[in-house]
Tab-separated table of C-alpha atoms (C1' of nucleotides) in Angstrom:
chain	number	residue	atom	x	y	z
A	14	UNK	CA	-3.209	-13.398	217.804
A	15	UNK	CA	-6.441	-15.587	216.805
A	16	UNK	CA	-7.024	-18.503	217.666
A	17	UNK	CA	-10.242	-19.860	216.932
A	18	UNK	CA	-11.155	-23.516	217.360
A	19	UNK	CA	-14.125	-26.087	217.596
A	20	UNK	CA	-16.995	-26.559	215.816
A	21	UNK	CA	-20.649	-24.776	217.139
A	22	UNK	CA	-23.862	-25.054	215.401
A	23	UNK	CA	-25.855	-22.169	215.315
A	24	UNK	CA	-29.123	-21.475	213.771
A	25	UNK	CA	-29.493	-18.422	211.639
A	26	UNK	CA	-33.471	-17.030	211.572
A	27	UNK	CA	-35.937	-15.720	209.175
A	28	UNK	CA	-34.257	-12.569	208.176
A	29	UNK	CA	-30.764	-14.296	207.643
A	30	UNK	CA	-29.191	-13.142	210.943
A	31	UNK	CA	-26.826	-15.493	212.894
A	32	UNK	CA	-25.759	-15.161	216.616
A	33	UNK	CA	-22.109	-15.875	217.022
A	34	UNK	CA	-21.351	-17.656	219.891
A	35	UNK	CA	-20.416	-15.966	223.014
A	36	UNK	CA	-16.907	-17.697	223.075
A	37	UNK	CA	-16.113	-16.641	219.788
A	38	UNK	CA	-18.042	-12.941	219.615
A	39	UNK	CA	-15.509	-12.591	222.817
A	40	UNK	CA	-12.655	-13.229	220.782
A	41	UNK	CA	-13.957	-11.049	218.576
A	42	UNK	CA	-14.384	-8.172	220.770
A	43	UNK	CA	-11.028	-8.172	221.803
A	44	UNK	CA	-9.412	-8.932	218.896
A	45	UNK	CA	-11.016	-6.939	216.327
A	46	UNK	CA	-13.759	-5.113	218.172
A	47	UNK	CA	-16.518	-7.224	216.129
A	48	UNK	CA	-15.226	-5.724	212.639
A	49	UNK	CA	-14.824	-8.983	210.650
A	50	UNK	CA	-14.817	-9.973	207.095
A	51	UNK	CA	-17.186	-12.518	205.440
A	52	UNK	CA	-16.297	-14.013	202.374
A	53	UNK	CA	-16.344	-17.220	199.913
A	54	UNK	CA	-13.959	-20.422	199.546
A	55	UNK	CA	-12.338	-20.853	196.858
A	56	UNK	CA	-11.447	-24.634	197.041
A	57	UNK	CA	-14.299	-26.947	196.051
A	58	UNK	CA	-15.865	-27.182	199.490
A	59	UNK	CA	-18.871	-24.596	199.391
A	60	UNK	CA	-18.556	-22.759	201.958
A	61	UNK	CA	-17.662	-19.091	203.673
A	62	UNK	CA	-14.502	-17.839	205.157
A	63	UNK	CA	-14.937	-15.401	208.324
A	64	UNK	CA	-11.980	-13.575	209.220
A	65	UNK	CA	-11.218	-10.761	211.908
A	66	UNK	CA	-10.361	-8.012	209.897
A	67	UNK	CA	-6.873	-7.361	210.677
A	68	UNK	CA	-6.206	-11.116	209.658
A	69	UNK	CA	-7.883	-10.358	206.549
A	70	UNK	CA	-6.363	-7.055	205.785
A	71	UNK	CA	-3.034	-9.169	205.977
A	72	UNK	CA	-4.448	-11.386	204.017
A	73	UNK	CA	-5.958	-9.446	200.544
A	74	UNK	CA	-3.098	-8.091	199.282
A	75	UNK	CA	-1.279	-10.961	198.778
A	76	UNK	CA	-4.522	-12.386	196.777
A	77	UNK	CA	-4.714	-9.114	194.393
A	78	UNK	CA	-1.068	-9.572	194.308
A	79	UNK	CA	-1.543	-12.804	192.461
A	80	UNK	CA	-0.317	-13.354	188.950
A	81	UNK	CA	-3.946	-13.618	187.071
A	82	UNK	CA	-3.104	-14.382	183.258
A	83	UNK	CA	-3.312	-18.049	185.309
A	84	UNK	CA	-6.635	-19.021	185.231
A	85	UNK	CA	-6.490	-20.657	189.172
A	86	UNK	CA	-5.145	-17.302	190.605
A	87	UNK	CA	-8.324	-15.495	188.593
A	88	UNK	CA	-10.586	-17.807	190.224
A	89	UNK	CA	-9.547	-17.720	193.402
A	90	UNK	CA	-9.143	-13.636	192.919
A	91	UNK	CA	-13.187	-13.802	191.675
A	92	UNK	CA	-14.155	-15.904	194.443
A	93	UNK	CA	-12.314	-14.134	197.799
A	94	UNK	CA	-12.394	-10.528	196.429
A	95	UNK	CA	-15.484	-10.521	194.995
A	96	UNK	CA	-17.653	-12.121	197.737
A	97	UNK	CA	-15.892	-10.336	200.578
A	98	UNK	CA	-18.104	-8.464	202.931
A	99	UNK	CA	-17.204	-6.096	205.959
A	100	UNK	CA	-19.415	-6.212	208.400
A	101	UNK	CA	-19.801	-5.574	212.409
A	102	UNK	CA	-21.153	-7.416	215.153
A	103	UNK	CA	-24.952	-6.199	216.093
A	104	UNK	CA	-25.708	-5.309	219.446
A	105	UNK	CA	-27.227	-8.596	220.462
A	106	UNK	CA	-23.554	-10.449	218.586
A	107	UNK	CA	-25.125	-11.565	215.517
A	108	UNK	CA	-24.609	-10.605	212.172
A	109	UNK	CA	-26.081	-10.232	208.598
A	110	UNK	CA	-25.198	-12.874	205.806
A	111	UNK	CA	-25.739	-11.212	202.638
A	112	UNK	CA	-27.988	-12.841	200.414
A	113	UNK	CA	-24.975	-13.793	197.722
A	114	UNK	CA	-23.331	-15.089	199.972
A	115	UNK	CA	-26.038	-17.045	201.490
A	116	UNK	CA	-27.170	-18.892	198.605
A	117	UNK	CA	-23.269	-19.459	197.383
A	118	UNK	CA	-22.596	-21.808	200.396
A	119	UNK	CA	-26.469	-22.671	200.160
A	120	UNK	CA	-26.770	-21.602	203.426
A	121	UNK	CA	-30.211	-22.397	205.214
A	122	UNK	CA	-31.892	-22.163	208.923
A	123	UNK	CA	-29.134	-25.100	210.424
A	124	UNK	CA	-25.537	-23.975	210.304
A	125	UNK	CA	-21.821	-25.118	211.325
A	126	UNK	CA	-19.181	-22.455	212.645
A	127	UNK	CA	-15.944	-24.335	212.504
A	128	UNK	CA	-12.698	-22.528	214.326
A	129	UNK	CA	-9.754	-23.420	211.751
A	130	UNK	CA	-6.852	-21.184	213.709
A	131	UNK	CA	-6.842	-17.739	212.112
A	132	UNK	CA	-10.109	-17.694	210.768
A	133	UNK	CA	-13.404	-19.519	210.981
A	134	UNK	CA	-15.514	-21.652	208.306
A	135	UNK	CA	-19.438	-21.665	207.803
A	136	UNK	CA	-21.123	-24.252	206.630
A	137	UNK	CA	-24.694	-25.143	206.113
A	138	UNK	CA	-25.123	-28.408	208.464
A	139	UNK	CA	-25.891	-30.283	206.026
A	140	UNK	CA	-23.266	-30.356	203.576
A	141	UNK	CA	-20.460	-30.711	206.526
A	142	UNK	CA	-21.924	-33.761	207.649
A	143	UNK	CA	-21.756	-34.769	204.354
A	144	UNK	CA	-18.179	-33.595	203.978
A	145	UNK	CA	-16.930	-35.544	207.270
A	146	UNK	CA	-18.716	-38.329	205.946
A	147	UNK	CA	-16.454	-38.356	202.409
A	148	UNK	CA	-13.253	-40.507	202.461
A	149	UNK	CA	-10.206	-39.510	203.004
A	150	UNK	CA	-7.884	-39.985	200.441
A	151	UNK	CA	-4.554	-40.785	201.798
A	152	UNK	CA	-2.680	-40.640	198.490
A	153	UNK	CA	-1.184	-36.771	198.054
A	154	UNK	CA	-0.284	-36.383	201.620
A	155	UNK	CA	2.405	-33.308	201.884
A	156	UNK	CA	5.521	-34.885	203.938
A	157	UNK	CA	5.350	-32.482	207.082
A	158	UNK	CA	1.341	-34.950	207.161
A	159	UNK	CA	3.324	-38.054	207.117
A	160	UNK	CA	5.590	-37.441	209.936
A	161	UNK	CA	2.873	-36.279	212.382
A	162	UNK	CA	2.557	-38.483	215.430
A	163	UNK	CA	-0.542	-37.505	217.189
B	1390	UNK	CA	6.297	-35.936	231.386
B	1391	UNK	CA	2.096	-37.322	230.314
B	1392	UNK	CA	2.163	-41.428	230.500
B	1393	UNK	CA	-1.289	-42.498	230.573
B	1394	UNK	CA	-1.828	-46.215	230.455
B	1395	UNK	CA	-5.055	-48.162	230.947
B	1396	UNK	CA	-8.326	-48.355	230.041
B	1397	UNK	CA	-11.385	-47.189	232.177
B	1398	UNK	CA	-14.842	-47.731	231.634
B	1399	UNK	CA	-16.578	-44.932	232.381
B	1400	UNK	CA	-20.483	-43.422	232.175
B	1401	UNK	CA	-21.542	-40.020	230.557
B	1402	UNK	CA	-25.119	-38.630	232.625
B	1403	UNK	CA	-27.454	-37.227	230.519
B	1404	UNK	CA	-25.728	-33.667	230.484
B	1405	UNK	CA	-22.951	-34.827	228.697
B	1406	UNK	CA	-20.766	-34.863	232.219
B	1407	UNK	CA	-18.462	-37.416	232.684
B	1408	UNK	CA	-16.220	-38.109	235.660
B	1409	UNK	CA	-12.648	-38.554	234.681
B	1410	UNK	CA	-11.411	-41.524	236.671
B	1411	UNK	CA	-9.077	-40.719	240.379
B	1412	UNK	CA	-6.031	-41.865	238.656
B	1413	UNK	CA	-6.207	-39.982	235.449
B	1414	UNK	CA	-7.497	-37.001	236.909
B	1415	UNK	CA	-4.442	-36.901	239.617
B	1416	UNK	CA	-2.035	-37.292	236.786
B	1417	UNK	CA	-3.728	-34.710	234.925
B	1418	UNK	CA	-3.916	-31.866	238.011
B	1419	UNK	CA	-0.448	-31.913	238.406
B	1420	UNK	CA	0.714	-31.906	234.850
B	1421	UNK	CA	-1.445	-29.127	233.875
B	1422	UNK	CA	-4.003	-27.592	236.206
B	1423	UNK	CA	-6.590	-29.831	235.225
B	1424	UNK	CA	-6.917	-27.723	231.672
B	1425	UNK	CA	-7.077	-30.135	228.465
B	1426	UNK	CA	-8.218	-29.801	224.730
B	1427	UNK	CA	-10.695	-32.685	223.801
B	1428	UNK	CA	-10.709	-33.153	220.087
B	1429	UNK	CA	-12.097	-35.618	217.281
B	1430	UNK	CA	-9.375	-38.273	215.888
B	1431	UNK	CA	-8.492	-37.960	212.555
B	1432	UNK	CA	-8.581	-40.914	210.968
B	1433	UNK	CA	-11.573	-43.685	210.180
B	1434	UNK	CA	-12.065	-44.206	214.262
B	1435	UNK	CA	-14.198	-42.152	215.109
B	1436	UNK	CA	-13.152	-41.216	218.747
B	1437	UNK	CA	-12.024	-38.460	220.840
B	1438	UNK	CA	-8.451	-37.221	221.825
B	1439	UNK	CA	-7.795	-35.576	224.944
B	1440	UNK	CA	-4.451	-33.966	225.590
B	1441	UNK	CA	-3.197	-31.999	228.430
B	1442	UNK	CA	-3.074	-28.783	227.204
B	1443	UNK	CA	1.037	-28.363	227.149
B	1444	UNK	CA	1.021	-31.603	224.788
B	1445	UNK	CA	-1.910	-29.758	222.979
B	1446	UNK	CA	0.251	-26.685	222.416
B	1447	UNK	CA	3.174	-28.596	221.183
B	1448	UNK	CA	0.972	-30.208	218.552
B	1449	UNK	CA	-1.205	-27.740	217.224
B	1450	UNK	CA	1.391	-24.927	215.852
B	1451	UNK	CA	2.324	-27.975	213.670
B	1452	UNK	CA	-1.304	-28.645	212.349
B	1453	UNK	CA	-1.811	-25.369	211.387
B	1454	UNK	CA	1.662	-24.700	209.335
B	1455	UNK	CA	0.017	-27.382	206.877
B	1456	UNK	CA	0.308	-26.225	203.499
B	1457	UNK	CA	-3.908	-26.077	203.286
B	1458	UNK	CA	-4.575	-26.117	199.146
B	1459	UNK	CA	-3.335	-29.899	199.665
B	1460	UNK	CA	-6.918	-31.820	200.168
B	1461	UNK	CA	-5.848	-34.433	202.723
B	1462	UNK	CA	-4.271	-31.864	204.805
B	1463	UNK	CA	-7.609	-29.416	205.066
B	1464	UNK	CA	-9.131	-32.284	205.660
B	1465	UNK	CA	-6.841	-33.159	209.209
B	1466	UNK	CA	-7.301	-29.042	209.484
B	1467	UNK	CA	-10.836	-29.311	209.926
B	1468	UNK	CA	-11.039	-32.221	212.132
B	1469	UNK	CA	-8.496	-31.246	214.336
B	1470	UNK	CA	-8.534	-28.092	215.049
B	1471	UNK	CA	-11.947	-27.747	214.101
B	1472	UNK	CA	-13.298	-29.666	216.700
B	1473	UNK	CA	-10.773	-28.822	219.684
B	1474	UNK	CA	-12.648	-27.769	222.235
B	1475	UNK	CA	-10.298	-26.544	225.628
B	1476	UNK	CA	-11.604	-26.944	228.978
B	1477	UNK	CA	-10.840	-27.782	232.473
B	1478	UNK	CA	-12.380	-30.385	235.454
B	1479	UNK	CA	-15.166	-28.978	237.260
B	1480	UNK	CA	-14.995	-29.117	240.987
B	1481	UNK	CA	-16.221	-32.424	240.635
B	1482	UNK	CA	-13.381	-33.198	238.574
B	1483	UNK	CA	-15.392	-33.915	235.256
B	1484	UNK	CA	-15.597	-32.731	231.630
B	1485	UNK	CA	-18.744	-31.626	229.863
B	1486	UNK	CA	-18.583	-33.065	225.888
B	1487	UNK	CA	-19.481	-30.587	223.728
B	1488	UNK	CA	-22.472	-31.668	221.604
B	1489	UNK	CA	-20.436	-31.642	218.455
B	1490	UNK	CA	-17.746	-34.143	219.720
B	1491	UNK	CA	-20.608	-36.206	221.640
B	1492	UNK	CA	-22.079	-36.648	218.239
B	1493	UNK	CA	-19.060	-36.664	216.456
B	1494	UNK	CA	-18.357	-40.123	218.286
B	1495	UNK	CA	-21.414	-41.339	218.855
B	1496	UNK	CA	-20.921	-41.186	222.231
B	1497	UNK	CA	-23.851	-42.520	224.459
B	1498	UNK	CA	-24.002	-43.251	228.105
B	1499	UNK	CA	-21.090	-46.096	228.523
B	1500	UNK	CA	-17.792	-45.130	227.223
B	1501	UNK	CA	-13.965	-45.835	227.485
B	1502	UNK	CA	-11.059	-44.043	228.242
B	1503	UNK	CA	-7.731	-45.125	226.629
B	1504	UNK	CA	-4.664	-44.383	227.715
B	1505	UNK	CA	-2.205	-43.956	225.307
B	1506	UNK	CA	0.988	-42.283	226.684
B	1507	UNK	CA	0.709	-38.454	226.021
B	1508	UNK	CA	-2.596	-38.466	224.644
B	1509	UNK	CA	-5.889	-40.410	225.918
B	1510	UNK	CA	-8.530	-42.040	223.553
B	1511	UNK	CA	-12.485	-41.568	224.516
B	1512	UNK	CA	-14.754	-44.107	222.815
B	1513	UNK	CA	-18.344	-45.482	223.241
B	1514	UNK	CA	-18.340	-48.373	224.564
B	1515	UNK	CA	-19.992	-50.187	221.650
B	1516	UNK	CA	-17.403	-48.667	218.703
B	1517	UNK	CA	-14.620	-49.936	221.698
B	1518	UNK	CA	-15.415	-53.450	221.580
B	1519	UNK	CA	-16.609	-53.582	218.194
B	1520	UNK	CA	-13.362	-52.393	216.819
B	1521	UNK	CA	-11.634	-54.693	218.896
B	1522	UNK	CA	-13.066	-57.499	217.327
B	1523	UNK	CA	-11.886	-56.135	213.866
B	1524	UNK	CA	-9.545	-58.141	212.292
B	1525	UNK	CA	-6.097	-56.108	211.390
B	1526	UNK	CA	-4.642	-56.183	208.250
B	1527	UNK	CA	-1.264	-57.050	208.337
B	1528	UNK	CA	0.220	-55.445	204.900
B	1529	UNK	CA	1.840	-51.877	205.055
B	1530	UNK	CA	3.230	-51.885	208.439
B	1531	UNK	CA	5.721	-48.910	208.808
B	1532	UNK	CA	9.587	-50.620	209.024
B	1533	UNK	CA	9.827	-48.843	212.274
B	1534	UNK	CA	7.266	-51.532	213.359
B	1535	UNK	CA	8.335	-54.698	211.674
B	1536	UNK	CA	11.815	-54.541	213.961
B	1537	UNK	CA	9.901	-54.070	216.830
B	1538	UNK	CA	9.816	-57.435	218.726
B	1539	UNK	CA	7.226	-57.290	221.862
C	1454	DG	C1'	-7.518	-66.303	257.953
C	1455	DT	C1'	-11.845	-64.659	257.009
C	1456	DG	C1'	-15.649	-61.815	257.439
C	1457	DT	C1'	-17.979	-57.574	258.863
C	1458	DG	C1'	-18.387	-52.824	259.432
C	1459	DC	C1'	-16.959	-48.235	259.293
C	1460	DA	C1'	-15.033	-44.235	257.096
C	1461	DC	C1'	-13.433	-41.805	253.408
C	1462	DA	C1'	-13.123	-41.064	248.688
C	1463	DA	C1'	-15.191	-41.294	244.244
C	1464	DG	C1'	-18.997	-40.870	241.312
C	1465	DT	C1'	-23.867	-39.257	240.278
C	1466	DG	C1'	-27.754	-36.390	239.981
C	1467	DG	C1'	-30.523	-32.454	240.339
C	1468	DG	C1'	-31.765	-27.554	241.030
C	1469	DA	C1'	-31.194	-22.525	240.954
C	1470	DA	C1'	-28.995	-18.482	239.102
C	1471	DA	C1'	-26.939	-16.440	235.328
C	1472	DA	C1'	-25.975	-16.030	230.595
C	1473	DA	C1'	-26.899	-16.813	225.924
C	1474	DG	C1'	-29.893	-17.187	222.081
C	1475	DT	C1'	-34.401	-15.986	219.672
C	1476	DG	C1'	-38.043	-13.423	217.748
C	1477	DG	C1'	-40.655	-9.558	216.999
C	1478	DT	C1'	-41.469	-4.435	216.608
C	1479	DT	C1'	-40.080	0.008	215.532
C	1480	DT	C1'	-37.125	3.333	213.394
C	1481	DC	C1'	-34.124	4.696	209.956
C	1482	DT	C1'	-32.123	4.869	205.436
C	1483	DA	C1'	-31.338	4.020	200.686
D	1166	DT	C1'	-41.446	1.481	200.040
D	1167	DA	C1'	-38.626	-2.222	201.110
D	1168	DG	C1'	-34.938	-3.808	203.451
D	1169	DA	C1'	-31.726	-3.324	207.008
D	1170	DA	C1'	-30.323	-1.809	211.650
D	1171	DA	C1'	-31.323	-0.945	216.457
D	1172	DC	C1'	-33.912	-2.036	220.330
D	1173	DC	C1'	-36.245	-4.725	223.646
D	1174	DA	C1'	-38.430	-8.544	225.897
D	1175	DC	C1'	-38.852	-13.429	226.427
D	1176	DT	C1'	-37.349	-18.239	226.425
D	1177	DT	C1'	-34.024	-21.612	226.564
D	1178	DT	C1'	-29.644	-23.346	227.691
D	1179	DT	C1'	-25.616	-23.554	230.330
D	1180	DT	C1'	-22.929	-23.375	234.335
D	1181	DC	C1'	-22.007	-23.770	238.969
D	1182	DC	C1'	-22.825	-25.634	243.330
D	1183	DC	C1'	-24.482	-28.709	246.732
D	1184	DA	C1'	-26.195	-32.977	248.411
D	1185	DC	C1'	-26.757	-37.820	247.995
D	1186	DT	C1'	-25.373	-42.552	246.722
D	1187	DT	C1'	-22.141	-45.891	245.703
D	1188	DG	C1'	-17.889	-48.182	246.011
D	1189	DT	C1'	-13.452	-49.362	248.035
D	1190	DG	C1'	-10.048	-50.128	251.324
D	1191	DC	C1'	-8.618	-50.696	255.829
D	1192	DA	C1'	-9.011	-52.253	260.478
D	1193	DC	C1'	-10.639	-54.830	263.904
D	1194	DA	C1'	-12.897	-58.723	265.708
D	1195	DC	C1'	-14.223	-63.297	265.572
DNA sequence: GTGTGCACAAGTGGGAAAAAGTGGTTTCTA
DNA sequence: TAGAAACCACTTTTTCCCACTTGTGCACAC
């Protein structure tokens, strides 16, 4: 089962390739033999979802299983179906951001690779330090949140 | 059981190694192998947790279960997990920050270890004493804390 | 009772080997 | 023909280990 966590920052070059880090291209290997899926967010944080492929294979029905005469469920349909990108670890562990996908979480030379459990975020540097930098809100906190003693 | 109690000043060299202190590091061999996960704190603090991994297991099946289209809980998500970074002593018996959490905390050359039962706190030593000298607001106190009586 | 010194443990720093990341060139394919 | 994939070589970073310095506690002597 995945497990990814912590945050790395990588640098992706010239021709839009990024090197995944050697912890996390080993989970990779093992778990998915470096055939992942790259895709968008759909909540209002710009940025891209990369999940091992079986994760995401779980994962995609239940999004084109989604009641769409609601306008949310269409969006979120557009967004994670129709940015989604197979791809494969290069020899050297990097891989290929397409250019959509690139400019849709305005991704440029410094990036963030964020292990979230199951699957990883990417986010161009700057707009996660801008993100961590944002408020919290503590208003709408689910229940299971409140009770959490850390 | 973890019961970590004290505070320690302690250096970082320019690495990023720091020594854990005798006492600490005792109670942390024999509770689990020297292995911890160092993480960034969720709320406006901004310091490290460090929590032997067992404790770290317990916790983190409960982070990820958040239901994640709530904002606030993403939010904990991505800071938690997102910076957990697991790792063990060296043979030296210290920890090397990740750069991430090092910046995440602004963590410089004198810092402070805080023990707080099952967890421990890492701070600079500036943010320490600085926050120290904040003033505490005294209005929504949780009722399990107004009947306490020191 | 106090001070000095010795010995061991803790903490610090640096260097060498290995691994990871980077960039460019060539080949292939659409 | 342009862009992507594979390949290869170089540079940088990381990790591990060893040696040195500092601090602390205990014992013995004065």
């Amino acid at each position: 089962m995945s497990n990814f966590l912590g945050s790395h920052a990588i640098n992706m070059d010239a021709k839009g390739r990024l090197a995944i880090p050697a912890k996390v291209r080993e989970e990779l290997a093992q778990l998915c033999g470096g055939r992942i899926v790259l895709t968008a967010n759909a909540d209002e944080e710009r940025c891209l979802l990369l999940y091992p492929e079986p994760e995401w294979e779980e994962l995609r029905p239940k999004i084109e299983a989604l009641p769409n005469m609601n306008k949310a469920a269409r969006r979120l349909q557009r967004l994670l179906l129709g940015n989604a990108a197979q791809m494969e670890l290069d020899s050297a562990g990097r891989i290929l951001v397409p250019p959509t996908l690139r400019a849709h979480a305005q991704l440029e030379k410094k990036l963030m690779l964020i292990g979230l459990g199951k699957k990883l975020e990417l986010w161009s540097e700057e707009r996660w330090l801008a993100w961590l930098d944002e408020s919290s809100d503590d208003e709408d906190m689910p229940p299971e949140m409140e009770a959490l003693s850390l």
